[in-house]
Amino acid sequence: MAQTVTPPRGMRDFLPAEKARREHALSVIRGVYATHGFDEIETPVMEDSSRLHAGLGGDNEKLAFAVMKRGLTTDDLAAAAESGDALSLADLGLRYDLTVPLARFYATHRAALPPVFRAIQIAPVWRAERPQKGRYRQFVQCDIDIIGEAGPLAELELLTATVAALDALGLEGCRIRLNDRRILAGILGSWGVPDELRERALITIDKLDKIGPDGVAAELATLGVERPGIADELRQLAGAGWHLADGVVPPPAWLDLDAFHDLVALRDAVPGTPVDFDPTLVRGMGYYTGTIFEIAHPDHGYSLGGGGRYDHMIGRFLGHEVPACGFSIGFERIVDLLAVRDEGRARSVVLVHDRDVAPGELLTLKHELVASGMRVRFERRVKNLRALLDRVTADGFDAWAPVDAETTDAASLVFRDLGE
């Protein structure tokens, strides 16, 4: 009986045309980030398990894929089962994001890096998600981070570079949502949430788009946060905006004015960028400390990327604080929204040759065409020529030319457009 030969659940194969589409988008993103002064780095796909489970990744730590230790014995398995600590069997894990590895990278190589380091990371990450539309167990993240800049310049550089990348991709209609963890702390304080419950409460509030105000209020109640009217307050918070800066009415008690004025200054520094204030924006990662932001699109109920300031993370490795801020584009969510652009792409041609054409002659033709800047593929002529041409059209080729024993050089080729 034939076995199923599909990829692991939540992971995907990419055929040539889709791979080319993805690489084109990635090259655009890389190019924009580079022009904004960021340098690309690479980190291992695995980190120490203790680092991935250090309380920095919020709920994502629960989704980390663990890598078992080598040489485990039945006694080790029995001890883990008795203690209920499955992670004792693992010493490594696949990275669930690129920020924790970046913090470790900076701590390792800080002596070789500039005082303010602007990093690009574009690479796959892994999470043991429940696979569904737009959510995978292996996916690509496109991160830019600035380490060593404590002032608002870091946020502004990240915002402008990200917006420039979205514009270069041709993705229209995006808006940036802004908030600050200090404002969230003010909201929780106004509800009387004790310090030890605040991170768990924020994780619950982060589900607002999925379960609504009533669902958030009910889940908070299970944590012991039973303030009457929380659902109504959440609905009111959703209506808050930049008008709070007008001074027409007294600011609400939960609003941290210093944090809000910092957000207003960010908005004013990027006048051409659509920026909204959203006091319910959380970003689920436990490592954020100040400004947080997301990319919103009117046609989609989920964010297309996000990030924020995480000033305390690197201090976990160095023993002293280093300011840091990052922004990540949700590549898997945007790539399907993009129209493929032809400008700047080399012309792709197929040489459909007869069986009696000598290999050396074909290679000579290919050499001439490649030297002129074309992408070239050989295909042997078959009876069903239409099926062959449809296939290479789907693979992204633009034109084809017949090659027979009488073909002398590239100048004698007669190209015909594909897709007509």
Coordinates of C-alpha atoms in Angstrom, one line a residue, residues 16-405:
P16 CA 9.4 26.6 -8.3
A17 CA 7.0 29.4 -9.2
E18 CA 6.0 29.9 -5.5
K19 CA 9.6 29.7 -4.4
A20 CA 10.5 32.4 -7.0
R21 CA 7.6 34.6 -5.7
R22 CA 8.8 34.3 -2.2
E23 CA 12.4 35.0 -3.0
H24 CA 11.4 38.0 -5.0
A25 CA 9.5 39.4 -2.0
L26 CA 12.4 38.6 0.4
S27 CA 14.9 40.3 -1.9
V28 CA 12.8 43.5 -2.0
I29 CA 12.6 43.5 1.8
R30 CA 16.3 42.8 2.2
G31 CA 17.1 45.6 -0.2
V32 CA 15.0 48.2 1.5
Y33 CA 16.3 47.3 4.9
A34 CA 19.9 47.5 3.7
T35 CA 19.3 51.0 2.2
H36 CA 18.1 52.1 5.7
G37 CA 21.5 51.1 7.2
F38 CA 20.7 47.6 8.6
D39 CA 23.2 44.7 8.3
E40 CA 22.1 41.1 8.0
I41 CA 23.2 38.4 10.4
E42 CA 22.5 34.7 10.8
T43 CA 22.1 32.7 14.0
P44 CA 21.7 28.9 14.6
V45 CA 18.2 27.3 14.2
M46 CA 18.6 25.9 17.7
E47 CA 19.3 27.5 21.1
D48 CA 19.9 26.1 24.6
S49 CA 16.6 24.9 26.0
S50 CA 17.1 26.9 29.2
R51 CA 17.4 30.1 27.1
L52 CA 14.2 29.4 25.2
H53 CA 12.3 28.8 28.4
A54 CA 13.6 31.7 30.5
G55 CA 10.3 33.5 30.7
L56 CA 11.1 35.9 27.8
G57 CA 8.8 34.5 25.1
G58 CA 5.4 34.5 26.7
D59 CA 3.0 31.8 25.5
N60 CA 5.4 31.0 22.6
E61 CA 7.6 29.2 25.1
K62 CA 4.9 26.6 25.4
L63 CA 5.1 26.1 21.6
A64 CA 8.8 25.5 21.4
F65 CA 10.0 22.3 19.8
A66 CA 12.4 20.5 22.2
V67 CA 15.4 18.5 20.9
M68 CA 16.1 15.5 23.1
K69 CA 19.5 14.9 24.6
R70 CA 21.8 12.4 23.1
G71 CA 22.3 9.1 24.9
L72 CA 19.2 9.1 27.0
T73 CA 18.6 6.0 29.1
T74 CA 15.5 4.3 30.3
D75 CA 16.4 5.6 33.8
D76 CA 16.4 9.2 32.4
L77 CA 12.9 8.6 30.8
A78 CA 11.6 7.1 34.1
A79 CA 13.0 10.0 36.1
A80 CA 11.3 12.5 33.8
A81 CA 8.0 10.7 33.9
E82 CA 8.2 10.6 37.7
S83 CA 9.0 14.3 38.0
G84 CA 6.6 15.3 35.3
D85 CA 9.4 17.5 33.8
A86 CA 9.5 16.5 30.1
L87 CA 12.0 19.3 29.4
S88 CA 14.6 17.6 31.6
L89 CA 15.1 15.3 28.6
A90 CA 16.0 18.2 26.3
D91 CA 19.1 20.4 26.2
L92 CA 18.3 22.3 22.9
G93 CA 15.2 23.6 21.1
L94 CA 14.2 25.0 17.8
R95 CA 13.9 28.8 17.9
Y96 CA 10.3 30.1 18.1
D97 CA 11.3 33.6 17.2
L98 CA 14.4 35.6 16.1
T99 CA 14.6 38.0 19.1
V100 CA 15.8 35.7 21.8
P101 CA 18.6 34.4 19.4
L102 CA 19.5 38.0 18.6
A103 CA 19.9 38.9 22.3
R104 CA 22.2 35.9 22.7
F105 CA 24.1 36.9 19.5
Y106 CA 24.7 40.4 20.8
A107 CA 25.8 39.2 24.2
T108 CA 28.3 36.9 22.4
H109 CA 29.7 39.3 19.8
R110 CA 29.2 42.8 21.4
A111 CA 32.9 43.6 21.3
A112 CA 32.9 43.3 17.5
L113 CA 29.7 45.3 17.0
P114 CA 29.2 49.1 16.8
P115 CA 27.7 51.0 19.8
V116 CA 24.4 51.1 18.0
F117 CA 23.8 47.9 16.1
R118 CA 21.2 47.7 13.4
A119 CA 20.4 44.1 12.5
I120 CA 18.5 42.3 9.8
Q121 CA 17.4 38.7 10.4
I122 CA 15.4 36.8 7.8
A123 CA 15.0 33.1 8.6
P124 CA 12.6 30.3 9.5
V125 CA 11.3 29.8 13.0
W126 CA 9.3 26.9 14.5
R127 CA 6.3 26.7 16.8
A128 CA 4.1 23.8 17.7
E129 CA 1.0 25.6 16.6
R130 CA -2.4 24.1 15.8
P131 CA -2.1 24.5 12.0
Q132 CA -4.8 26.6 10.3
K133 CA -5.1 29.2 7.6
G134 CA -2.3 31.7 7.9
R135 CA -0.7 29.8 10.8
Y136 CA 2.1 27.3 10.3
R137 CA 4.5 25.3 12.4
Q138 CA 7.4 26.5 10.2
F139 CA 7.4 30.0 8.9
V140 CA 9.7 32.8 7.9
Q141 CA 10.2 36.0 10.0
C142 CA 11.7 39.2 8.6
D143 CA 13.1 41.2 11.6
I144 CA 14.9 44.4 11.9
D145 CA 16.3 45.4 15.4
I146 CA 18.3 48.3 16.8
I147 CA 20.4 47.6 19.9
G148 CA 22.1 50.4 21.9
E149 CA 19.7 53.3 21.0
A150 CA 17.6 54.3 24.0
G151 CA 15.9 57.3 22.5
P152 CA 12.9 57.5 20.1
L153 CA 15.2 57.4 17.0
A154 CA 15.2 53.6 17.2
E155 CA 11.4 53.4 16.9
L156 CA 11.3 56.0 14.2
E157 CA 14.0 54.2 12.1
L158 CA 12.1 50.9 12.5
L159 CA 8.8 52.4 11.6
T160 CA 10.1 54.2 8.5
A161 CA 12.1 51.2 7.2
T162 CA 9.1 48.9 7.7
V163 CA 6.7 51.2 5.9
A164 CA 9.2 51.7 3.1
A165 CA 9.4 47.9 2.7
L166 CA 5.6 47.5 2.6
D167 CA 5.5 50.3 0.0
A168 CA 8.2 48.7 -2.1
L169 CA 6.2 45.4 -2.0
G170 CA 3.2 47.3 -3.3
L171 CA 1.1 46.4 -0.2
E172 CA -1.4 49.3 0.1
G173 CA -3.8 50.2 2.8
C174 CA -1.6 49.3 5.8
R175 CA -1.8 51.2 9.1
I176 CA 0.5 51.2 12.1
R177 CA -1.1 50.7 15.6
L178 CA 0.8 52.1 18.5
N179 CA 0.7 51.6 22.2
D180 CA 3.1 51.5 25.2
R181 CA 3.4 48.9 28.0
R182 CA 3.3 51.8 30.5
I183 CA -0.2 52.6 29.3
L184 CA -1.2 48.9 29.7
A185 CA 0.3 49.0 33.2
G186 CA -1.9 52.0 33.9
I187 CA -5.0 50.1 32.7
L188 CA -4.2 47.1 34.9
G189 CA -3.5 49.3 37.8
S190 CA -6.9 51.0 37.5
W191 CA -8.4 47.6 37.7
G192 CA -6.5 46.7 40.8
V193 CA -4.6 43.7 39.1
P194 CA -1.8 42.6 41.4
D195 CA 1.8 42.6 40.0
E196 CA 2.0 38.8 40.0
L197 CA -1.0 38.5 37.7
R198 CA -0.2 41.3 35.3
E199 CA 1.7 39.3 32.6
R200 CA -1.1 36.6 32.6
A201 CA -3.7 39.4 32.4
L202 CA -1.9 40.9 29.4
I203 CA -1.9 37.6 27.6
T204 CA -5.6 37.4 28.1
I205 CA -6.2 41.0 26.9
D206 CA -4.1 40.1 23.8
K207 CA -7.0 37.8 22.8
L208 CA -9.4 40.7 22.5
D209 CA -9.7 40.4 18.7
K210 CA -10.5 36.7 19.0
I211 CA -12.8 36.3 22.0
G212 CA -14.2 39.8 22.4
P213 CA -14.6 42.0 25.5
D214 CA -17.0 39.6 27.3
G215 CA -14.6 36.7 26.7
V216 CA -11.6 38.6 28.0
A217 CA -13.6 39.7 31.1
A218 CA -14.6 36.1 31.7
E219 CA -11.1 34.8 31.4
L220 CA -9.7 37.6 33.6
A221 CA -12.3 36.5 36.2
T222 CA -10.8 33.0 36.2
L223 CA -7.4 34.6 37.1
G224 CA -9.1 36.4 40.0
V225 CA -9.6 39.8 38.3
E226 CA -13.3 40.2 38.9
R227 CA -13.7 44.0 38.7
P228 CA -17.3 44.7 37.5
G229 CA -17.7 46.4 34.1
I230 CA -14.3 45.3 32.6
A231 CA -16.0 44.3 29.4
D232 CA -17.6 47.8 29.0
E233 CA -14.3 49.4 29.8
L234 CA -12.6 47.4 27.1
R235 CA -15.2 48.6 24.6
Q236 CA -14.5 52.2 25.7
L237 CA -10.8 51.7 25.4
A238 CA -11.3 50.5 21.8
G239 CA -12.7 54.0 21.1
A240 CA -9.8 55.9 22.5
G241 CA -7.5 57.7 20.1
W242 CA -5.3 60.7 19.4
H243 CA -8.1 63.0 20.5
L244 CA -6.9 62.3 24.1
A245 CA -4.1 64.7 23.3
D246 CA -6.4 67.6 22.5
G247 CA -6.9 68.5 26.2
V248 CA -10.6 69.2 25.6
V249 CA -11.5 66.7 28.4
P250 CA -9.5 65.5 31.3
P251 CA -7.4 62.5 30.4
P252 CA -8.7 59.1 31.8
A253 CA -7.1 57.9 35.0
W254 CA -5.5 54.9 33.3
L255 CA -3.6 57.0 30.8
D256 CA 0.1 57.3 31.4
L257 CA 0.7 60.8 30.1
D258 CA 4.4 60.5 29.6
A259 CA 4.0 57.4 27.5
F260 CA 1.1 58.9 25.5
H261 CA 3.1 62.1 24.8
D262 CA 6.0 59.9 23.6
L263 CA 3.6 58.1 21.2
V264 CA 2.2 61.5 19.9
A265 CA 5.8 62.6 19.2
L266 CA 6.4 59.4 17.2
R267 CA 3.2 60.0 15.2
D268 CA 4.2 63.6 14.5
A269 CA 7.7 62.6 13.4
V270 CA 6.3 60.4 10.6
P271 CA 3.5 62.6 9.1
G272 CA 3.1 60.6 5.9
T273 CA 2.5 57.3 7.7
P274 CA -1.0 56.3 8.9
V275 CA -0.6 55.7 12.6
D276 CA -3.4 54.9 15.1
F277 CA -3.3 54.9 18.9
D278 CA -4.7 51.7 20.4
P279 CA -4.5 51.3 24.2
T280 CA -5.7 47.6 23.9
L281 CA -2.7 46.6 21.8
V282 CA -0.6 44.2 23.8
R283 CA 1.8 42.1 21.7
G284 CA 2.0 38.8 23.6
M285 CA 5.7 38.6 24.2
G286 CA 6.7 38.9 27.8
Y287 CA 9.9 40.8 27.0
Y288 CA 8.4 44.1 25.8
T289 CA 9.0 47.1 28.0
G290 CA 7.8 50.2 26.3
T291 CA 6.6 51.2 22.8
I292 CA 4.8 48.4 20.9
F293 CA 3.4 48.4 17.4
E294 CA 1.6 46.3 14.8
I295 CA 0.8 46.4 11.1
A296 CA -2.9 46.4 10.5
H297 CA -4.8 46.0 7.2
P298 CA -8.5 46.8 6.7
D299 CA -9.1 43.6 4.8
H300 CA -7.6 41.2 7.4
G301 CA -8.6 40.7 11.0
Y302 CA -5.0 39.8 12.0
S303 CA -1.8 41.7 12.2
L304 CA 0.7 41.6 9.4
G305 CA 3.7 42.2 11.7
G306 CA 4.7 44.0 14.8
G307 CA 7.3 44.6 17.4
G308 CA 8.4 46.9 20.2
R309 CA 11.0 47.9 22.7
Y310 CA 12.6 45.2 24.9
D311 CA 15.2 46.9 27.0
H312 CA 15.6 44.2 29.7
M313 CA 16.2 41.1 27.6
I314 CA 19.9 41.5 26.7
G315 CA 20.6 42.3 30.4
R316 CA 19.6 38.7 31.2
F317 CA 22.8 37.6 29.4
L318 CA 25.1 40.5 30.2
G319 CA 24.2 41.5 33.7
H320 CA 23.6 45.2 32.7
E321 CA 20.8 46.8 30.7
V322 CA 21.2 47.4 26.9
P323 CA 18.3 49.3 25.1
A324 CA 16.8 47.4 22.2
C325 CA 13.8 47.7 19.9
G326 CA 12.6 45.5 17.0
F327 CA 10.0 45.2 14.2
S328 CA 9.0 42.0 12.4
I329 CA 7.1 41.7 9.1
G330 CA 4.8 38.7 9.1
F331 CA 6.1 37.3 5.8
E332 CA 3.8 34.3 5.5
R333 CA 0.7 36.6 5.9
I334 CA 1.8 39.2 3.4
V335 CA 3.3 37.1 0.6
D336 CA 0.0 35.9 -0.6
L337 CA -1.3 39.4 -0.8
L338 CA 1.4 40.6 -3.1
A339 CA 1.2 41.0 -6.9
V340 CA 4.3 39.8 -8.7
R341 CA 6.2 42.6 -10.2
D342 CA 8.1 42.1 -13.5
E343 CA 10.4 45.1 -13.4
G344 CA 14.0 44.3 -12.7
R345 CA 13.5 40.6 -13.4
A346 CA 15.7 39.0 -16.0
R347 CA 13.9 37.7 -19.1
S348 CA 13.3 34.0 -18.8
V349 CA 13.3 31.9 -22.0
V350 CA 12.9 28.2 -22.8
L351 CA 14.8 26.6 -25.7
V352 CA 12.7 23.7 -27.1
H353 CA 15.1 21.6 -28.9
D354 CA 14.9 18.6 -31.3
R355 CA 16.5 15.3 -30.2
D356 CA 19.2 15.5 -32.9
V357 CA 20.6 18.8 -31.7
A358 CA 24.1 18.2 -30.3
P359 CA 24.6 19.0 -26.6
G360 CA 27.6 21.2 -27.3
E361 CA 25.5 23.4 -29.7
L362 CA 22.8 23.8 -27.0
L363 CA 25.4 24.9 -24.5
T364 CA 26.8 27.4 -26.9
L365 CA 23.4 28.9 -27.4
K366 CA 22.8 29.0 -23.7
H367 CA 26.1 30.7 -23.0
E368 CA 25.3 33.5 -25.4
L369 CA 21.8 34.1 -24.0
V370 CA 23.0 33.9 -20.3
A371 CA 25.8 36.4 -21.2
S372 CA 23.1 38.8 -22.5
G373 CA 21.3 38.6 -19.1
M374 CA 18.6 36.0 -19.8
R375 CA 17.5 33.1 -17.7
V376 CA 17.6 29.9 -19.9
R377 CA 16.1 26.5 -19.6
F378 CA 16.3 23.5 -22.1
E379 CA 13.2 21.4 -22.9
R380 CA 13.2 18.5 -25.3
R381 CA 10.4 18.8 -27.9
V382 CA 7.5 16.5 -27.2
K383 CA 4.3 15.7 -29.1
N384 CA 2.1 17.7 -26.8
L385 CA 3.9 21.0 -27.2
R386 CA 1.0 23.0 -25.6
A387 CA 1.2 21.1 -22.3
L388 CA 5.0 21.7 -22.2
L389 CA 4.5 25.5 -22.9
D390 CA 1.7 25.7 -20.2
R391 CA 4.0 24.1 -17.7
V392 CA 6.9 26.4 -18.3
T393 CA 4.6 29.4 -18.3
A394 CA 3.4 28.4 -14.8
D395 CA 7.1 28.2 -13.8
G396 CA 7.5 31.9 -14.7
F397 CA 9.1 31.8 -18.1
D398 CA 8.3 34.6 -20.6
A399 CA 9.2 33.2 -24.0
W400 CA 10.3 30.1 -25.9
A401 CA 12.2 29.4 -29.1
P402 CA 12.5 26.2 -31.2
V403 CA 16.0 24.9 -31.8
D404 CA 16.8 22.4 -34.6
A405 CA 19.9 21.1 -36.3

